[in-house]
Amino acid sequence: MYERLRAYFQNKLAMSEAQFEAIKQVLTPKSVRKHELVVWQGEVERHGAFVVKGCLRSYVVADKKGKEHIIQFAPENWWISDQHSMLRGLPAMFSIDAVEDAEVLLFGPDFFPLLQTLGSDFQAFFHTLLQNSMAAMQRRLISTLSATAEERYLEFLQMYPTLVQRLPQRMIAAYLGVTPESLSRIRKELARS
Amino acid sequence: MYERLRAYFQNKLAMSEAQFEAIKQVLTPKSVRKHELVVWQGEVERHGAFVVKGCLRSYVVADKKGKEHIIQFAPENWWISDQHSMLRGLPAMFSIDAVEDAEVLLFGPDFFPLLQTLGSDFQAFFHTLLQNSMAAMQRRLISTLSATAEERYLEFLQMYPTLVQRLPQRMIAAYLGVTPESLSRIRKELARS
DNA sequence: CTCATTTCTTACCCTACATCAAGGCGCCAG
DNA sequence: CTGGCGCCTTGATGTAGGGTAAGAAATGAG
């Protein structure tokens, strides 16, 4: 389990054995079954995860209608968490669950203070990670504001070509912000050409 | 000019005189006239800003139609920049200009390395700032995906009650992702009740 | 294998918002 | 004061995508 994390850090961040041990201390390996929840929207006691195998997602149930909206997919080698709420001890803004059976390394609120002690390379690394997420989020917002559902679907195909086969369509629809019916129509239309 | 920045840091971050001096070194005061551009979408040489007075905005011209989409408004005491592109020397993802005549403190790519040298309190502070933006962005994305234009307008009123009077409606529309015509109709409808 | 449940597709109609077009109201320059 | 130019409003019409419903296909459980 931990080997995958070490491999992930290769070429990204120079790390001593002691540092890696310290990180292992605050990470708990866990198998998560498909549909199993890792975080409940609204709960205070909770975790984030590094995905070793399988795929998780974070999502909110926003509407009175109970409609789901997916914020992020996290396949292998992705981090997923609600940092904002976690660090402040606030109720989680969204839920996290497994889209496929998965192997993850869970971390709690103590993960971030630990990073502080591991030196500025670590801080910089995770800061960069956050910046990348932010940039991705901005691009997605713009796309949601300015592009049609079909254009967004094509962008999604480009961005996550491997995920498309692994995810049920209703989840892609929930990510794009359209109904499964609409996505079905879009795919039909694209197939015609 | 710098006094406003010092006041801003009060209660947020303990800071020595020497640290403040170091920050001053990398900040350039500037007056920006309404409509004046601080950053051009696509340019590589560029700045971010701390807004002392007035209001800036970041926006993209996404469509072939030349339609503007506003990512962020930055009134007094806000930071605005394209960190992601700036740190990597990439072309800016969006433009930044002044919505009102403004006084700002400009910083360049050298700002972030400096923060590293100022100790982990500083890093933590700006990390938190980034997390807050991220959380706000996520909320906005969800809102864009799940709420009607009217609901988003009401959220905007709640979130930025003072800004509403200062901004032309077409900019609020560009922020919400609707046409000025639609926003006008929404306001009319709300006024009736 | 078989039945049940979930997921996907297709069809029909409806709604929120866009687009287009015209007119009114500031606001500033001369 | 007057003409021009943004900005906001209002109306008429168009359209992307939603809601609903029903059937087909896939997936899963016993």
Short mmCIF file of N, CA, C and O in Angstrom, two decimals, chain A residues 24-92:
data_model
loop_
_atom_site.label_atom_id
_atom_site.label_comp_id
_atom_site.label_asym_id
_atom_site.label_seq_id
_atom_site.Cartn_x
_atom_site.Cartn_y
_atom_site.Cartn_z
N LYS A 24 3.73 7.93 7.06
CA LYS A 24 3.03 6.67 7.27
C LYS A 24 2.27 6.66 8.59
O LYS A 24 1.18 6.09 8.71
N GLN A 25 2.86 7.30 9.60
CA GLN A 25 2.24 7.35 10.92
C GLN A 25 0.82 7.90 10.89
O GLN A 25 -0.03 7.49 11.68
N VAL A 26 0.58 8.87 10.02
CA VAL A 26 -0.73 9.53 10.04
C VAL A 26 -1.65 9.03 8.93
O VAL A 26 -2.74 9.55 8.74
N LEU A 27 -1.20 8.00 8.20
CA LEU A 27 -2.04 7.46 7.14
C LEU A 27 -2.53 6.06 7.52
O LEU A 27 -1.75 5.23 7.99
N THR A 28 -3.80 5.82 7.31
CA THR A 28 -4.39 4.52 7.61
C THR A 28 -4.86 3.85 6.34
O THR A 28 -5.74 4.37 5.65
N PRO A 29 -4.30 2.69 6.02
CA PRO A 29 -4.74 1.98 4.82
C PRO A 29 -6.16 1.47 5.01
O PRO A 29 -6.53 1.08 6.12
N LYS A 30 -6.92 1.49 3.95
CA LYS A 30 -8.30 1.00 4.06
C LYS A 30 -8.80 0.51 2.71
O LYS A 30 -8.48 1.09 1.67
N SER A 31 -9.55 -0.57 2.76
CA SER A 31 -10.26 -1.00 1.55
C SER A 31 -11.65 -0.41 1.59
O SER A 31 -12.32 -0.47 2.62
N VAL A 32 -12.07 0.14 0.51
CA VAL A 32 -13.40 0.73 0.45
C VAL A 32 -14.19 0.03 -0.65
O VAL A 32 -13.71 -0.09 -1.78
N ARG A 33 -15.38 -0.44 -0.29
CA ARG A 33 -16.22 -1.10 -1.29
C ARG A 33 -16.98 -0.06 -2.09
O ARG A 33 -17.30 1.02 -1.58
N LYS A 34 -17.27 -0.43 -3.30
CA LYS A 34 -18.11 0.39 -4.17
C LYS A 34 -19.32 0.90 -3.38
O LYS A 34 -19.95 0.13 -2.65
N HIS A 35 -19.62 2.16 -3.51
CA HIS A 35 -20.76 2.81 -2.85
C HIS A 35 -20.50 3.14 -1.38
O HIS A 35 -21.31 3.84 -0.77
N GLU A 36 -19.40 2.63 -0.82
CA GLU A 36 -19.14 2.92 0.60
C GLU A 36 -18.73 4.37 0.77
O GLU A 36 -17.95 4.92 -0.01
N LEU A 37 -19.29 4.98 1.80
CA LEU A 37 -19.00 6.39 2.08
C LEU A 37 -17.74 6.53 2.91
O LEU A 37 -17.53 5.79 3.87
N VAL A 38 -16.91 7.49 2.55
CA VAL A 38 -15.72 7.81 3.34
C VAL A 38 -16.01 9.07 4.17
O VAL A 38 -15.56 9.20 5.29
N VAL A 39 -16.76 9.97 3.59
CA VAL A 39 -17.17 11.20 4.29
C VAL A 39 -18.64 11.47 4.00
O VAL A 39 -19.09 11.30 2.87
N TRP A 40 -19.37 11.88 5.00
CA TRP A 40 -20.76 12.30 4.85
C TRP A 40 -20.82 13.81 4.88
O TRP A 40 -20.32 14.44 5.80
N GLN A 41 -21.50 14.35 3.90
CA GLN A 41 -21.80 15.79 3.90
C GLN A 41 -22.41 16.16 5.25
O GLN A 41 -23.34 15.52 5.70
N GLY A 42 -21.84 17.16 5.91
CA GLY A 42 -22.40 17.62 7.18
C GLY A 42 -21.71 17.06 8.41
O GLY A 42 -21.80 17.64 9.48
N GLU A 43 -20.97 15.97 8.25
CA GLU A 43 -20.33 15.39 9.44
C GLU A 43 -19.05 16.15 9.80
O GLU A 43 -18.43 16.79 8.97
N VAL A 44 -18.67 16.06 11.06
CA VAL A 44 -17.51 16.81 11.51
C VAL A 44 -16.28 15.91 11.65
O VAL A 44 -15.17 16.29 11.29
N GLU A 45 -16.50 14.72 12.16
CA GLU A 45 -15.40 13.76 12.27
C GLU A 45 -15.20 13.12 10.90
O GLU A 45 -16.10 12.47 10.38
N ARG A 46 -14.04 13.32 10.31
CA ARG A 46 -13.92 12.81 8.94
C ARG A 46 -12.48 12.70 8.43
O ARG A 46 -11.54 13.06 9.10
N HIS A 47 -12.33 12.25 7.19
CA HIS A 47 -11.03 11.96 6.62
C HIS A 47 -10.88 12.49 5.21
O HIS A 47 -11.85 12.81 4.56
N GLY A 48 -9.64 12.53 4.76
CA GLY A 48 -9.34 12.69 3.35
C GLY A 48 -8.65 11.41 2.92
O GLY A 48 -8.39 10.55 3.74
N ALA A 49 -8.34 11.30 1.63
CA ALA A 49 -7.72 10.06 1.18
C ALA A 49 -6.77 10.27 0.01
O ALA A 49 -6.96 11.17 -0.82
N PHE A 50 -5.75 9.42 0.00
CA PHE A 50 -4.92 9.26 -1.19
C PHE A 50 -5.35 7.94 -1.82
O PHE A 50 -5.39 6.91 -1.14
N VAL A 51 -5.70 7.99 -3.10
CA VAL A 51 -6.24 6.79 -3.75
C VAL A 51 -5.13 5.95 -4.36
O VAL A 51 -4.40 6.41 -5.23
N VAL A 52 -5.00 4.74 -3.88
CA VAL A 52 -3.97 3.82 -4.38
C VAL A 52 -4.53 3.03 -5.56
O VAL A 52 -3.84 2.79 -6.54
N LYS A 53 -5.78 2.68 -5.47
CA LYS A 53 -6.41 1.82 -6.48
C LYS A 53 -7.91 2.09 -6.48
O LYS A 53 -8.48 2.35 -5.43
N GLY A 54 -8.52 2.02 -7.64
CA GLY A 54 -9.95 2.29 -7.72
C GLY A 54 -10.23 3.76 -7.93
O GLY A 54 -9.37 4.50 -8.38
N CYS A 55 -11.42 4.18 -7.58
CA CYS A 55 -11.81 5.56 -7.84
C CYS A 55 -12.84 6.07 -6.82
O CYS A 55 -13.84 5.41 -6.56
N LEU A 56 -12.57 7.23 -6.27
CA LEU A 56 -13.53 7.89 -5.37
C LEU A 56 -14.11 9.11 -6.06
O LEU A 56 -13.66 9.51 -7.13
N ARG A 57 -15.09 9.68 -5.42
CA ARG A 57 -15.66 10.92 -5.92
C ARG A 57 -16.10 11.77 -4.74
O ARG A 57 -16.47 11.23 -3.68
N SER A 58 -16.10 13.08 -4.90
CA SER A 58 -16.72 13.97 -3.91
C SER A 58 -17.92 14.61 -4.57
O SER A 58 -17.88 14.97 -5.74
N TYR A 59 -19.00 14.73 -3.82
CA TYR A 59 -20.24 15.25 -4.41
C TYR A 59 -21.12 15.89 -3.35
O TYR A 59 -20.95 15.62 -2.16
N VAL A 60 -22.03 16.71 -3.79
CA VAL A 60 -23.00 17.30 -2.89
C VAL A 60 -24.40 16.93 -3.35
O VAL A 60 -24.62 16.67 -4.53
N VAL A 61 -25.30 16.89 -2.40
CA VAL A 61 -26.71 16.78 -2.72
C VAL A 61 -27.28 18.16 -2.46
O VAL A 61 -27.54 18.53 -1.33
N ALA A 62 -27.39 18.92 -3.54
CA ALA A 62 -27.63 20.36 -3.40
C ALA A 62 -29.12 20.70 -3.33
O ALA A 62 -29.55 21.48 -2.49
N ASP A 63 -29.86 20.12 -4.20
CA ASP A 63 -31.25 20.54 -4.39
C ASP A 63 -32.18 19.95 -3.36
O ASP A 63 -31.88 18.95 -2.74
N LYS A 64 -33.31 20.58 -3.24
CA LYS A 64 -34.44 19.98 -2.53
C LYS A 64 -34.84 18.69 -3.27
O LYS A 64 -35.30 17.74 -2.68
N LYS A 65 -34.63 18.69 -4.57
CA LYS A 65 -34.95 17.53 -5.40
C LYS A 65 -34.03 16.35 -5.10
O LYS A 65 -34.25 15.27 -5.62
N GLY A 66 -32.97 16.59 -4.32
CA GLY A 66 -32.05 15.52 -4.01
C GLY A 66 -31.11 15.20 -5.16
O GLY A 66 -30.57 14.10 -5.25
N LYS A 67 -30.91 16.15 -6.04
CA LYS A 67 -30.03 15.94 -7.19
C LYS A 67 -28.57 15.99 -6.77
O LYS A 67 -28.17 16.86 -6.02
N GLU A 68 -27.78 15.05 -7.26
CA GLU A 68 -26.35 14.99 -6.94
C GLU A 68 -25.53 15.83 -7.91
O GLU A 68 -25.79 15.81 -9.11
N HIS A 69 -24.52 16.49 -7.37
CA HIS A 69 -23.56 17.17 -8.24
C HIS A 69 -22.16 16.76 -7.84
O HIS A 69 -21.80 16.85 -6.67
N ILE A 70 -21.41 16.29 -8.81
CA ILE A 70 -20.08 15.76 -8.51
C ILE A 70 -19.02 16.84 -8.68
O ILE A 70 -18.97 17.54 -9.69
N ILE A 71 -18.21 16.98 -7.65
CA ILE A 71 -17.17 18.00 -7.65
C ILE A 71 -15.89 17.47 -8.26
O ILE A 71 -15.23 18.14 -9.03
N GLN A 72 -15.53 16.26 -7.86
CA GLN A 72 -14.24 15.73 -8.30
C GLN A 72 -14.28 14.21 -8.38
O GLN A 72 -14.94 13.57 -7.57
N PHE A 73 -13.56 13.66 -9.36
CA PHE A 73 -13.28 12.24 -9.37
C PHE A 73 -11.83 12.05 -8.96
O PHE A 73 -10.97 12.86 -9.32
N ALA A 74 -11.56 11.02 -8.20
CA ALA A 74 -10.18 10.75 -7.77
C ALA A 74 -9.80 9.31 -8.06
O ALA A 74 -10.04 8.42 -7.25
N PRO A 75 -9.22 9.07 -9.25
CA PRO A 75 -8.71 7.74 -9.55
C PRO A 75 -7.31 7.57 -8.93
O PRO A 75 -6.91 8.39 -8.11
N GLU A 76 -6.61 6.54 -9.31
CA GLU A 76 -5.29 6.24 -8.75
C GLU A 76 -4.38 7.48 -8.69
O GLU A 76 -4.29 8.25 -9.63
N ASN A 77 -3.70 7.60 -7.59
CA ASN A 77 -2.71 8.66 -7.38
C ASN A 77 -3.28 10.06 -7.24
O ASN A 77 -2.57 11.04 -7.44
N TRP A 78 -4.56 10.14 -6.91
CA TRP A 78 -5.14 11.45 -6.63
C TRP A 78 -5.42 11.58 -5.14
O TRP A 78 -5.65 10.59 -4.45
N TRP A 79 -5.40 12.80 -4.70
CA TRP A 79 -5.80 13.13 -3.34
C TRP A 79 -7.24 13.62 -3.38
O TRP A 79 -7.63 14.32 -4.31
N ILE A 80 -8.00 13.29 -2.38
CA ILE A 80 -9.35 13.82 -2.31
C ILE A 80 -9.71 14.10 -0.86
O ILE A 80 -9.47 13.29 0.02
N SER A 81 -10.22 15.30 -0.61
CA SER A 81 -10.59 15.68 0.75
C SER A 81 -11.33 17.01 0.74
O SER A 81 -11.40 17.68 -0.28
N ASP A 82 -11.89 17.34 1.85
CA ASP A 82 -12.50 18.65 2.03
C ASP A 82 -11.61 19.41 3.00
O ASP A 82 -11.92 19.60 4.17
N GLN A 83 -10.48 19.85 2.49
CA GLN A 83 -9.48 20.52 3.32
C GLN A 83 -10.04 21.68 4.12
O GLN A 83 -9.77 21.82 5.30
N HIS A 84 -10.80 22.50 3.41
CA HIS A 84 -11.31 23.71 4.02
C HIS A 84 -12.03 23.39 5.33
O HIS A 84 -11.70 23.91 6.39
N SER A 85 -13.03 22.52 5.24
CA SER A 85 -13.82 22.18 6.41
C SER A 85 -13.00 21.40 7.43
O SER A 85 -13.12 21.59 8.64
N MET A 86 -12.15 20.53 6.92
CA MET A 86 -11.39 19.64 7.79
C MET A 86 -10.48 20.42 8.72
O MET A 86 -10.43 20.17 9.93
N LEU A 87 -9.76 21.37 8.17
CA LEU A 87 -8.82 22.14 8.97
C LEU A 87 -9.50 23.00 10.01
O LEU A 87 -8.92 23.32 11.04
N ARG A 88 -10.70 23.40 9.72
CA ARG A 88 -11.41 24.28 10.65
C ARG A 88 -12.36 23.53 11.57
O ARG A 88 -13.04 24.15 12.38
N GLY A 89 -12.45 22.22 11.37
CA GLY A 89 -13.40 21.46 12.17
C GLY A 89 -14.84 21.79 11.85
O GLY A 89 -15.73 21.63 12.67
N LEU A 90 -15.07 22.26 10.61
CA LEU A 90 -16.44 22.56 10.19
C LEU A 90 -17.09 21.31 9.61
O LEU A 90 -16.41 20.39 9.18
N PRO A 91 -18.42 21.30 9.57
CA PRO A 91 -19.12 20.19 8.91
C PRO A 91 -18.67 20.09 7.45
O PRO A 91 -18.48 21.11 6.80
N ALA A 92 -18.48 18.90 6.97
CA ALA A 92 -18.03 18.70 5.59
C ALA A 92 -19.01 19.30 4.59
O ALA A 92 -20.22 19.17 4.76
#
